[in-house]
Amino acid sequence: MSFEPNNVLITGGAGFIGANFVRHWLATTQQGKVVVLDALTYAGNIDNLKGLESDPRYAFVHGDICDEAAVKRLMETHRIDTIAHFAAESHVDRSILGPDDFIRTNIVGTHSLLKAAKALWLDKKPVATHRFHHVSTDEVYGSLGPDDEPFHEETPYAPNSPYSATKASSDHLVRAYHETYGLNTTVTNCSNNYGPYQFPEKLIPLIIINILHGKPLPVYGDGLQVRDWLHVADHCQAIALAITDGKAGEVYNVGGNSETTNITIVKTLCDLVDEQLSQRPDLAKAFPSSPAVSGRKAMDLITHVRDRLGHDRRYAINYAKAARELGYAPGRDFATGIRATLEWYLSDQAWWQALLGRDYAAWVKKNYAA
Ligand code: NAD
Ligand code: TYD
């Protein structure tokens, strides 16, 4: 039996995946409100939602998921029946430098949302029709060897970073609220996303922007770590399907069918950016320090730096359950998706230039420390 969401609260909707999901949901549904709750941390960016202000179905609320009373008020005001929970501290490197914000938002914040949902949906009679969807990661399963079977929904949890430990903890809380109180939850655990609006501290946008500026391309360790790259539009489709067609209490793994090493990604981007700069005089003029402008190769910028502490070697996803039960299939292969993503970063330069201006000192410190 499928669930028909009406008014949806999207936490973290000003972040990378959340903003893509807000746009996806507004474009693919006809009714109900979309209320974004976002604390606008360094990773949150109101520009990610630009153009939606005039949509009568959309509202933005600046606030913290840890503020349970405010969440309850918001849910009552907008008669929320569905939560799509994206808000999180999401960058592994930052979690290694300082886990506290991760504990607060990812664990305490998720629990605050669960308590608000229980109070409004379960504790008042009659029990409301509702859905709590939690967006999680494949990193909760730990690291695979080269010949290991991909992660599936029964793979034991073995988180290795403070980030993945907090996501694992939030997954357990969501499960407990289903098992103990009967909250109608669904969870998706997905692989590495890429696409428009990704904050430029993550691998793909960081490499594109560094090539454009002729800066070193930091590759952690030998660069042979493997991730299964998932286009954010495919991820949004899977989340929407889990909300409407997923069974309460179930977990669905979402992958992109695109296992690739980091060094391959970096080299692919080097070739693609070189190609664009040699074909487009406007880009060559805007980015004179990019190697292709002076006949050199972006690959020369590749710099192997100290490896990430506790760096997971390989992630891979078996998404057979989502395919079977939700009809999910990734629609974009990596070769097409990475070209489209590069094109987005090249055509929307103002978006990332503004971010570099805002957090530039921290960004430089992180990227150029060997
Ligand atoms: P992001 O860092 O780009 O965005 C996170 C958003 O949450 C930001 O807008 C931020 O302002 C907001 N936020 C942070 N703390 C908050 C708080 N206390 N209250 C309200 N809002 C707060 O993250 P993302 O890459 O879009 O990831 C979204 C979700 O998907 C996260 O839960 C993440 O764990 C999960 N995920 C991401 C990936 C990936 O590849 N990016 C892969 C698997 C799972
Ligand atoms: P990242 O985009 O941070 O995502 P995650 O840690 O969630 O997988 O990193 C993706 C991979 O790229 C990861 O194996 C770490 C590696 N990496 C680099 O080699 N250099 C970099 O500068 C960054 C940011 C990541």
Short mmCIF file of C-alpha atoms and ligand atoms in Angstrom, two decimals:
data_model
loop_
_atom_site.label_atom_id
_atom_site.label_comp_id
_atom_site.label_asym_id
_atom_site.label_seq_id
_atom_site.Cartn_x
_atom_site.Cartn_y
_atom_site.Cartn_z
CA MET A 1 0.00 0.00 0.00
CA SER A 2 1.54 3.31 -0.97
CA PHE A 3 1.68 6.44 1.20
CA GLU A 4 0.38 9.78 -0.09
CA PRO A 5 2.41 12.60 1.41
CA ASN A 6 0.85 16.01 1.71
CA ASN A 7 2.87 18.64 3.61
CA VAL A 8 6.56 17.75 3.75
CA LEU A 9 9.18 19.09 6.15
CA ILE A 10 12.62 18.88 4.54
CA THR A 11 15.43 19.31 7.06
CA GLY A 12 18.79 20.39 5.65
CA GLY A 13 17.03 21.53 2.46
CA ALA A 14 19.61 24.27 1.87
CA GLY A 15 22.43 21.72 1.61
CA PHE A 16 23.59 19.83 -1.46
CA ILE A 17 21.25 16.83 -1.61
CA GLY A 18 18.43 18.51 0.32
CA ALA A 19 18.23 21.39 -2.18
CA ASN A 20 18.20 18.99 -5.11
CA PHE A 21 15.42 17.09 -3.37
CA VAL A 22 13.33 20.22 -2.70
CA ARG A 23 13.49 21.02 -6.42
CA HIS A 24 12.75 17.42 -7.38
CA TRP A 25 9.75 17.20 -5.04
CA LEU A 26 8.21 20.50 -6.17
CA ALA A 27 8.68 19.51 -9.81
CA THR A 28 7.23 16.02 -9.49
CA THR A 29 4.31 16.49 -7.08
CA GLN A 30 1.22 18.61 -7.55
CA GLN A 31 -0.02 19.31 -4.06
CA GLY A 32 1.04 19.98 -0.50
CA LYS A 33 3.57 22.34 1.04
CA VAL A 34 7.33 21.95 1.09
CA VAL A 35 8.75 23.51 4.25
CA VAL A 36 12.55 23.67 4.49
CA LEU A 37 14.11 23.79 7.96
CA ASP A 38 17.81 24.59 7.82
CA ALA A 39 20.31 26.11 10.27
CA LEU A 40 22.42 27.51 7.40
CA THR A 41 25.73 26.21 8.72
CA TYR A 42 28.84 26.71 6.56
CA ALA A 43 27.43 23.98 4.25
CA GLY A 44 23.93 25.41 4.02
CA ASN A 45 23.36 27.97 1.28
CA ILE A 46 20.12 29.79 0.67
CA ASP A 47 21.27 30.35 -2.94
CA ASN A 48 20.75 26.61 -3.50
CA LEU A 49 17.02 27.34 -3.30
CA LYS A 50 17.07 30.48 -5.44
CA GLY A 51 14.07 30.90 -7.71
CA LEU A 52 11.68 28.98 -5.47
CA GLU A 53 10.65 32.01 -3.35
CA SER A 54 7.64 32.79 -5.55
CA ASP A 55 6.28 29.23 -5.40
CA PRO A 56 3.22 29.32 -3.10
CA ARG A 57 3.89 25.70 -2.05
CA TYR A 58 7.39 26.52 -0.72
CA ALA A 59 8.49 28.04 2.61
CA PHE A 60 11.94 28.42 4.17
CA VAL A 61 12.49 28.46 7.93
CA HIS A 62 15.88 29.27 9.42
CA GLY A 63 16.22 27.01 12.45
CA ASP A 64 17.95 24.15 14.22
CA ILE A 65 16.68 20.57 14.28
CA CYS A 66 17.92 20.30 17.88
CA ASP A 67 15.25 22.82 18.93
CA GLU A 68 12.45 20.33 19.54
CA ALA A 69 9.88 22.93 20.62
CA ALA A 70 10.45 24.96 17.45
CA VAL A 71 10.21 21.81 15.30
CA LYS A 72 6.88 20.93 16.95
CA ARG A 73 5.52 24.43 16.38
CA LEU A 74 6.58 24.31 12.76
CA MET A 75 4.99 20.91 12.24
CA GLU A 76 1.73 22.09 13.78
CA THR A 77 1.63 25.36 11.86
CA HIS A 78 2.15 23.66 8.50
CA ARG A 79 0.24 20.46 9.32
CA ILE A 80 3.29 18.39 8.41
CA ASP A 81 2.61 14.69 7.70
CA THR A 82 5.99 13.79 6.19
CA ILE A 83 9.56 14.48 7.25
CA ALA A 84 12.44 14.02 4.83
CA HIS A 85 15.48 14.32 7.09
CA PHE A 86 18.69 15.43 5.36
CA ALA A 87 20.16 17.83 7.95
CA ALA A 88 23.55 16.67 9.10
CA GLU A 89 27.18 17.50 9.45
CA SER A 90 28.36 15.58 6.39
CA HIS A 91 32.11 15.95 5.80
CA VAL A 92 34.33 13.11 7.04
CA ASP A 93 37.48 15.25 7.22
CA ARG A 94 35.75 17.79 9.46
CA SER A 95 34.48 14.98 11.69
CA ILE A 96 38.08 13.82 12.18
CA LEU A 97 39.19 17.32 13.14
CA GLY A 98 36.24 17.91 15.50
CA PRO A 99 33.45 15.38 16.09
CA ASP A 100 31.36 17.49 18.53
CA ASP A 101 29.12 19.18 15.94
CA PHE A 102 28.51 15.75 14.40
CA ILE A 103 27.35 14.29 17.71
CA ARG A 104 25.06 17.26 18.26
CA THR A 105 23.35 17.50 14.86
CA ASN A 106 23.50 13.92 13.60
CA ILE A 107 22.58 12.15 16.85
CA VAL A 108 20.92 14.68 19.18
CA GLY A 109 19.28 16.50 16.25
CA THR A 110 17.84 13.33 14.75
CA HIS A 111 16.52 12.35 18.17
CA SER A 112 14.94 15.76 18.61
CA LEU A 113 13.06 15.29 15.29
CA LEU A 114 11.99 11.79 16.29
CA LYS A 115 10.62 13.07 19.60
CA ALA A 116 8.71 15.87 17.86
CA ALA A 117 7.30 13.41 15.32
CA LYS A 118 6.24 10.97 18.03
CA ALA A 119 4.59 13.72 20.11
CA LEU A 120 2.56 15.08 17.19
CA TRP A 121 1.84 11.97 15.17
CA LEU A 122 1.59 9.15 17.71
CA ASP A 123 0.83 10.58 21.14
CA LYS A 124 -2.32 12.47 20.11
CA LYS A 125 -5.45 10.56 19.22
CA PRO A 126 -6.34 9.65 16.57
CA VAL A 127 -2.85 8.61 15.40
CA ALA A 128 -1.99 10.64 12.32
CA THR A 129 -1.10 9.24 8.90
CA HIS A 130 2.59 10.03 8.62
CA ARG A 131 6.04 9.11 7.28
CA PHE A 132 9.51 9.86 8.72
CA HIS A 133 12.20 9.34 6.07
CA HIS A 134 15.81 9.35 7.22
CA VAL A 135 18.62 9.93 4.70
CA SER A 136 21.72 7.97 5.61
CA THR A 137 24.95 6.70 4.12
CA ASP A 138 26.69 3.48 3.08
CA GLU A 139 29.60 4.57 5.28
CA VAL A 140 27.81 3.01 8.29
CA TYR A 141 28.82 -0.42 6.94
CA GLY A 142 32.56 0.29 7.13
CA SER A 143 35.09 -0.66 4.49
CA LEU A 144 35.17 -3.46 1.88
CA GLY A 145 38.10 -5.45 0.53
CA PRO A 146 38.58 -5.61 -3.25
CA ASP A 147 36.69 -8.91 -3.62
CA ASP A 148 34.04 -8.46 -0.93
CA GLU A 149 30.35 -8.53 -1.84
CA PRO A 150 28.82 -5.04 -2.03
CA PHE A 151 26.95 -3.74 1.05
CA HIS A 152 23.35 -4.89 1.37
CA GLU A 153 20.68 -4.08 3.96
CA GLU A 154 21.77 -6.95 6.26
CA THR A 155 25.49 -6.04 6.25
CA PRO A 156 26.55 -5.52 9.89
CA TYR A 157 27.30 -1.93 10.88
CA ALA A 158 31.01 -1.14 11.32
CA PRO A 159 31.44 2.66 11.11
CA ASN A 160 35.04 3.84 11.06
CA SER A 161 34.93 7.65 11.15
CA PRO A 162 33.27 9.94 13.69
CA TYR A 163 30.93 10.98 10.84
CA SER A 164 29.83 7.45 10.01
CA ALA A 165 29.55 6.56 13.71
CA THR A 166 27.08 9.41 14.22
CA LYS A 167 25.08 8.41 11.12
CA ALA A 168 25.01 4.80 12.36
CA SER A 169 23.77 6.02 15.71
CA SER A 170 20.99 8.05 14.08
CA ASP A 171 19.97 5.02 11.98
CA HIS A 172 19.64 2.97 15.17
CA LEU A 173 17.49 5.65 16.80
CA VAL A 174 15.18 5.73 13.77
CA ARG A 175 14.91 1.94 13.89
CA ALA A 176 14.17 2.04 17.62
CA TYR A 177 11.36 4.59 17.16
CA HIS A 178 9.77 2.26 14.62
CA GLU A 179 10.19 -0.90 16.68
CA THR A 180 9.28 0.64 20.05
CA TYR A 181 6.66 3.26 19.27
CA GLY A 182 5.43 2.26 15.82
CA LEU A 183 6.65 5.40 14.05
CA ASN A 184 6.33 4.89 10.28
CA THR A 185 9.94 5.25 9.26
CA THR A 186 11.94 4.53 6.12
CA VAL A 187 15.71 4.80 5.74
CA THR A 188 17.88 5.04 2.65
CA ASN A 189 21.62 4.31 2.87
CA CYS A 190 23.30 5.61 -0.24
CA SER A 191 26.75 5.90 -1.76
CA ASN A 192 28.74 9.05 -2.62
CA ASN A 193 26.61 11.64 -4.37
CA TYR A 194 27.75 14.11 -7.01
CA GLY A 195 26.01 16.78 -9.07
CA PRO A 196 24.89 20.43 -8.87
CA TYR A 197 25.13 22.45 -5.60
CA GLN A 198 27.76 20.26 -3.92
CA PHE A 199 29.85 22.29 -1.50
CA PRO A 200 33.39 22.64 -2.87
CA GLU A 201 35.12 20.88 0.00
CA LYS A 202 34.00 17.51 -1.46
CA LEU A 203 36.18 15.70 -3.97
CA ILE A 204 34.53 16.45 -7.33
CA PRO A 205 33.81 20.19 -7.04
CA LEU A 206 37.10 20.74 -5.22
CA ILE A 207 39.09 19.16 -8.05
CA ILE A 208 37.21 21.12 -10.75
CA ILE A 209 37.77 24.44 -8.99
CA ASN A 210 41.43 23.72 -8.23
CA ILE A 211 42.13 22.83 -11.87
CA LEU A 212 40.52 26.08 -12.99
CA HIS A 213 42.83 28.01 -10.64
CA GLY A 214 45.95 25.97 -11.40
CA LYS A 215 46.14 24.79 -7.75
CA PRO A 216 47.40 21.40 -6.53
CA LEU A 217 44.92 18.52 -6.70
CA PRO A 218 45.15 16.78 -3.31
CA VAL A 219 44.81 13.00 -3.64
CA TYR A 220 44.76 11.26 -0.28
CA GLY A 221 47.32 8.41 -0.09
CA ASP A 222 47.58 6.31 -3.24
CA GLY A 223 44.18 7.42 -4.56
CA LEU A 224 43.07 3.82 -5.10
CA GLN A 225 40.13 4.08 -2.69
CA VAL A 226 36.87 3.11 -4.39
CA ARG A 227 33.48 4.81 -4.10
CA ASP A 228 30.23 3.97 -5.92
CA TRP A 229 29.29 7.37 -7.39
CA LEU A 230 25.59 8.20 -7.46
CA HIS A 231 24.16 11.16 -9.34
CA VAL A 232 22.14 13.29 -6.93
CA ALA A 233 19.11 13.24 -9.26
CA ASP A 234 19.02 9.44 -9.05
CA HIS A 235 19.32 9.65 -5.27
CA CYS A 236 16.38 12.10 -5.13
CA GLN A 237 14.29 9.73 -7.22
CA ALA A 238 15.09 6.86 -4.82
CA ILE A 239 14.18 8.91 -1.73
CA ALA A 240 10.86 9.97 -3.25
CA LEU A 241 10.10 6.32 -4.05
CA ALA A 242 11.02 5.21 -0.53
CA ILE A 243 8.65 7.83 0.93
CA THR A 244 5.68 6.92 -1.26
CA ASP A 245 6.22 3.20 -1.91
CA GLY A 246 8.57 2.08 0.86
CA LYS A 247 7.26 -0.10 3.65
CA ALA A 248 7.33 1.36 7.17
CA GLY A 249 10.31 0.10 9.13
CA GLU A 250 12.29 -0.81 6.03
CA VAL A 251 15.78 0.19 4.93
CA TYR A 252 16.78 0.56 1.27
CA ASN A 253 20.32 0.78 -0.09
CA VAL A 254 20.77 3.14 -3.03
CA GLY A 255 23.75 2.93 -5.38
CA GLY A 256 24.81 4.32 -8.74
CA ASN A 257 26.43 1.30 -10.41
CA SER A 258 29.61 3.33 -10.78
CA GLU A 259 32.47 1.98 -8.70
CA THR A 260 35.47 4.18 -9.45
CA THR A 261 38.81 4.93 -7.78
CA ASN A 262 39.52 8.46 -6.61
CA ILE A 263 42.55 8.77 -8.87
CA THR A 264 40.42 7.82 -11.89
CA ILE A 265 37.93 10.54 -10.98
CA VAL A 266 40.69 13.11 -10.64
CA LYS A 267 42.31 12.11 -13.96
CA THR A 268 38.93 12.10 -15.73
CA LEU A 269 38.24 15.63 -14.51
CA CYS A 270 41.73 16.72 -15.60
CA ASP A 271 41.01 15.54 -19.15
CA LEU A 272 37.52 17.03 -19.25
CA VAL A 273 38.56 20.44 -17.91
CA ASP A 274 41.59 20.58 -20.25
CA GLU A 275 39.24 19.80 -23.16
CA GLN A 276 36.80 22.57 -22.18
CA LEU A 277 39.55 25.16 -21.70
CA SER A 278 41.10 24.38 -25.06
CA GLN A 279 37.72 24.72 -26.80
CA ARG A 280 36.22 27.73 -25.00
CA PRO A 281 38.00 31.10 -25.17
CA ASP A 282 35.62 32.54 -22.53
CA LEU A 283 36.87 29.98 -19.99
CA ALA A 284 40.51 30.44 -20.96
CA LYS A 285 40.10 34.19 -20.38
CA ALA A 286 38.34 33.69 -17.03
CA PHE A 287 40.90 31.14 -15.73
CA PRO A 288 44.34 32.07 -17.09
CA SER A 289 46.14 29.99 -14.43
CA SER A 290 44.54 26.73 -15.55
CA PRO A 291 47.26 24.55 -17.11
CA ALA A 292 45.57 24.06 -20.50
CA VAL A 293 45.67 27.82 -21.16
CA SER A 294 49.46 27.65 -21.38
CA GLY A 295 49.57 24.30 -23.18
CA ARG A 296 50.22 22.22 -20.05
CA LYS A 297 48.16 19.39 -18.58
CA ALA A 298 45.96 19.53 -15.47
CA MET A 299 47.32 16.09 -14.52
CA ASP A 300 50.61 17.80 -13.59
CA LEU A 301 48.74 19.34 -10.65
CA ILE A 302 48.02 15.96 -9.05
CA THR A 303 49.64 15.90 -5.61
CA HIS A 304 49.52 12.83 -3.40
CA VAL A 305 49.08 14.07 0.18
CA ARG A 306 48.96 12.35 3.57
CA ASP A 307 46.11 9.83 3.70
CA ARG A 308 42.93 10.51 5.68
CA LEU A 309 43.01 8.89 9.15
CA GLY A 310 41.01 5.64 9.17
CA HIS A 311 40.33 6.07 5.45
CA ASP A 312 37.79 3.49 4.21
CA ARG A 313 39.23 1.63 1.24
CA ARG A 314 36.13 0.66 -0.70
CA TYR A 315 32.37 1.22 -0.65
CA ALA A 316 30.01 -0.62 -3.01
CA ILE A 317 26.24 -0.96 -2.92
CA ASN A 318 23.86 -3.75 -3.80
CA TYR A 319 20.58 -1.92 -4.49
CA ALA A 320 18.59 -5.02 -5.54
CA LYS A 321 16.02 -4.48 -2.77
CA ALA A 322 15.29 -0.89 -3.87
CA ALA A 323 15.06 -2.10 -7.48
CA ARG A 324 12.71 -4.95 -6.57
CA GLU A 325 10.47 -3.22 -4.04
CA LEU A 326 10.56 0.42 -5.20
CA GLY A 327 11.29 0.09 -8.92
CA TYR A 328 14.49 2.13 -8.43
CA ALA A 329 17.21 2.18 -11.10
CA PRO A 330 19.99 4.75 -11.51
CA GLY A 331 19.28 6.69 -14.69
CA ARG A 332 22.70 8.21 -15.31
CA ASP A 333 25.99 6.46 -16.00
CA PHE A 334 29.06 8.11 -14.49
CA ALA A 335 30.58 9.23 -17.82
CA THR A 336 27.43 11.22 -18.66
CA GLY A 337 26.83 12.43 -15.11
CA ILE A 338 30.35 13.77 -14.57
CA ARG A 339 30.27 15.71 -17.87
CA ALA A 340 26.92 17.26 -16.94
CA THR A 341 28.23 18.11 -13.47
CA LEU A 342 31.32 19.80 -14.87
CA GLU A 343 29.13 21.76 -17.26
CA TRP A 344 27.02 22.95 -14.30
CA TYR A 345 30.08 24.18 -12.37
CA LEU A 346 31.41 25.93 -15.48
CA SER A 347 28.13 27.66 -16.23
CA ASP A 348 27.21 28.59 -12.65
CA GLN A 349 30.53 30.05 -11.54
CA ALA A 350 28.92 32.79 -9.42
CA TRP A 351 27.43 30.09 -7.16
CA TRP A 352 30.78 28.64 -6.07
CA GLN A 353 32.75 31.92 -6.28
CA ALA A 354 30.45 33.29 -3.56
CA LEU A 355 31.14 30.28 -1.35
CA LEU A 356 34.89 30.53 -1.73
CA GLY A 357 34.64 34.17 -0.73
CA ARG A 358 32.65 33.26 2.37
CA ASP A 359 34.76 30.46 3.75
CA TYR A 360 37.92 30.93 1.80
CA ALA A 361 40.45 30.96 4.65
CA ALA A 362 39.26 27.63 6.06
CA TRP A 363 39.02 26.13 2.60
CA VAL A 364 42.58 27.09 1.67
CA LYS A 365 43.94 25.86 5.00
CA LYS A 366 42.30 22.49 4.50
CA ASN A 367 43.19 22.02 0.86
CA TYR A 368 46.77 23.03 0.88
CA ALA A 369 47.90 21.34 4.08
CA ALA A 370 49.90 18.30 2.99
P1 NAD B 1 25.42 19.11 3.26
O1 NAD B 1 26.52 19.21 4.26
O2 NAD B 1 25.62 19.67 1.89
O3 NAD B 1 24.09 19.80 3.84
C1 NAD B 1 23.67 19.64 5.17
C2 NAD B 1 22.59 20.68 5.44
O4 NAD B 1 22.13 20.50 6.78
C3 NAD B 1 23.09 22.13 5.34
O5 NAD B 1 22.17 22.91 4.62
C4 NAD B 1 23.17 22.59 6.80
O6 NAD B 1 22.96 23.99 6.96
C5 NAD B 1 22.05 21.78 7.42
N1 NAD B 1 22.22 21.58 8.86
C6 NAD B 1 23.34 21.18 9.50
N2 NAD B 1 23.12 21.14 10.84
C7 NAD B 1 21.83 21.51 11.04
C8 NAD B 1 21.00 21.64 12.17
N3 NAD B 1 21.47 21.40 13.41
N4 NAD B 1 19.72 22.03 12.01
C9 NAD B 1 19.23 22.29 10.77
N5 NAD B 1 19.97 22.19 9.65
C10 NAD B 1 21.26 21.81 9.78
O7 NAD B 1 25.04 17.57 3.21
P2 NAD B 1 24.58 16.68 1.98
O8 NAD B 1 25.76 16.21 1.25
O9 NAD B 1 23.49 17.39 1.26
O10 NAD B 1 23.97 15.42 2.76
C11 NAD B 1 22.59 15.36 3.10
C12 NAD B 1 22.33 14.07 3.86
O11 NAD B 1 22.70 12.97 3.04
C13 NAD B 1 23.15 13.94 5.15
O12 NAD B 1 22.33 13.37 6.13
C14 NAD B 1 24.28 13.00 4.76
O13 NAD B 1 24.73 12.26 5.87
C15 NAD B 1 23.61 12.12 3.73
N6 NAD B 1 24.50 11.54 2.73
C16 NAD B 1 25.28 12.33 1.94
C17 NAD B 1 26.09 11.76 0.96
C18 NAD B 1 26.93 12.59 0.04
O14 NAD B 1 27.62 12.02 -0.82
N7 NAD B 1 26.90 13.90 0.11
C19 NAD B 1 26.13 10.37 0.82
C20 NAD B 1 25.34 9.59 1.66
C21 NAD B 1 24.51 10.19 2.59
P1 TYD B 2 34.58 13.05 -0.04
O1 TYD B 2 34.09 13.81 -1.22
O2 TYD B 2 35.09 13.83 1.14
O3 TYD B 2 33.43 12.04 0.40
P2 TYD B 2 33.47 10.81 1.47
O4 TYD B 2 34.58 11.03 2.41
O5 TYD B 2 32.13 10.92 2.11
O6 TYD B 2 33.64 9.53 0.67
O7 TYD B 2 35.76 12.13 -0.50
C1 TYD B 2 35.58 11.17 -1.52
C2 TYD B 2 36.88 10.40 -1.63
O8 TYD B 2 37.90 11.29 -2.12
C3 TYD B 2 37.39 9.89 -0.29
O9 TYD B 2 37.99 8.60 -0.51
C4 TYD B 2 38.44 10.89 0.12
C5 TYD B 2 39.01 11.36 -1.21
N1 TYD B 2 39.48 12.76 -1.24
C6 TYD B 2 40.77 13.04 -1.75
O10 TYD B 2 41.53 12.14 -2.15
N2 TYD B 2 41.16 14.35 -1.78
C7 TYD B 2 40.36 15.38 -1.34
O11 TYD B 2 40.79 16.56 -1.37
C8 TYD B 2 39.05 15.05 -0.85
C9 TYD B 2 38.13 16.13 -0.33
C10 TYD B 2 38.66 13.73 -0.82
#
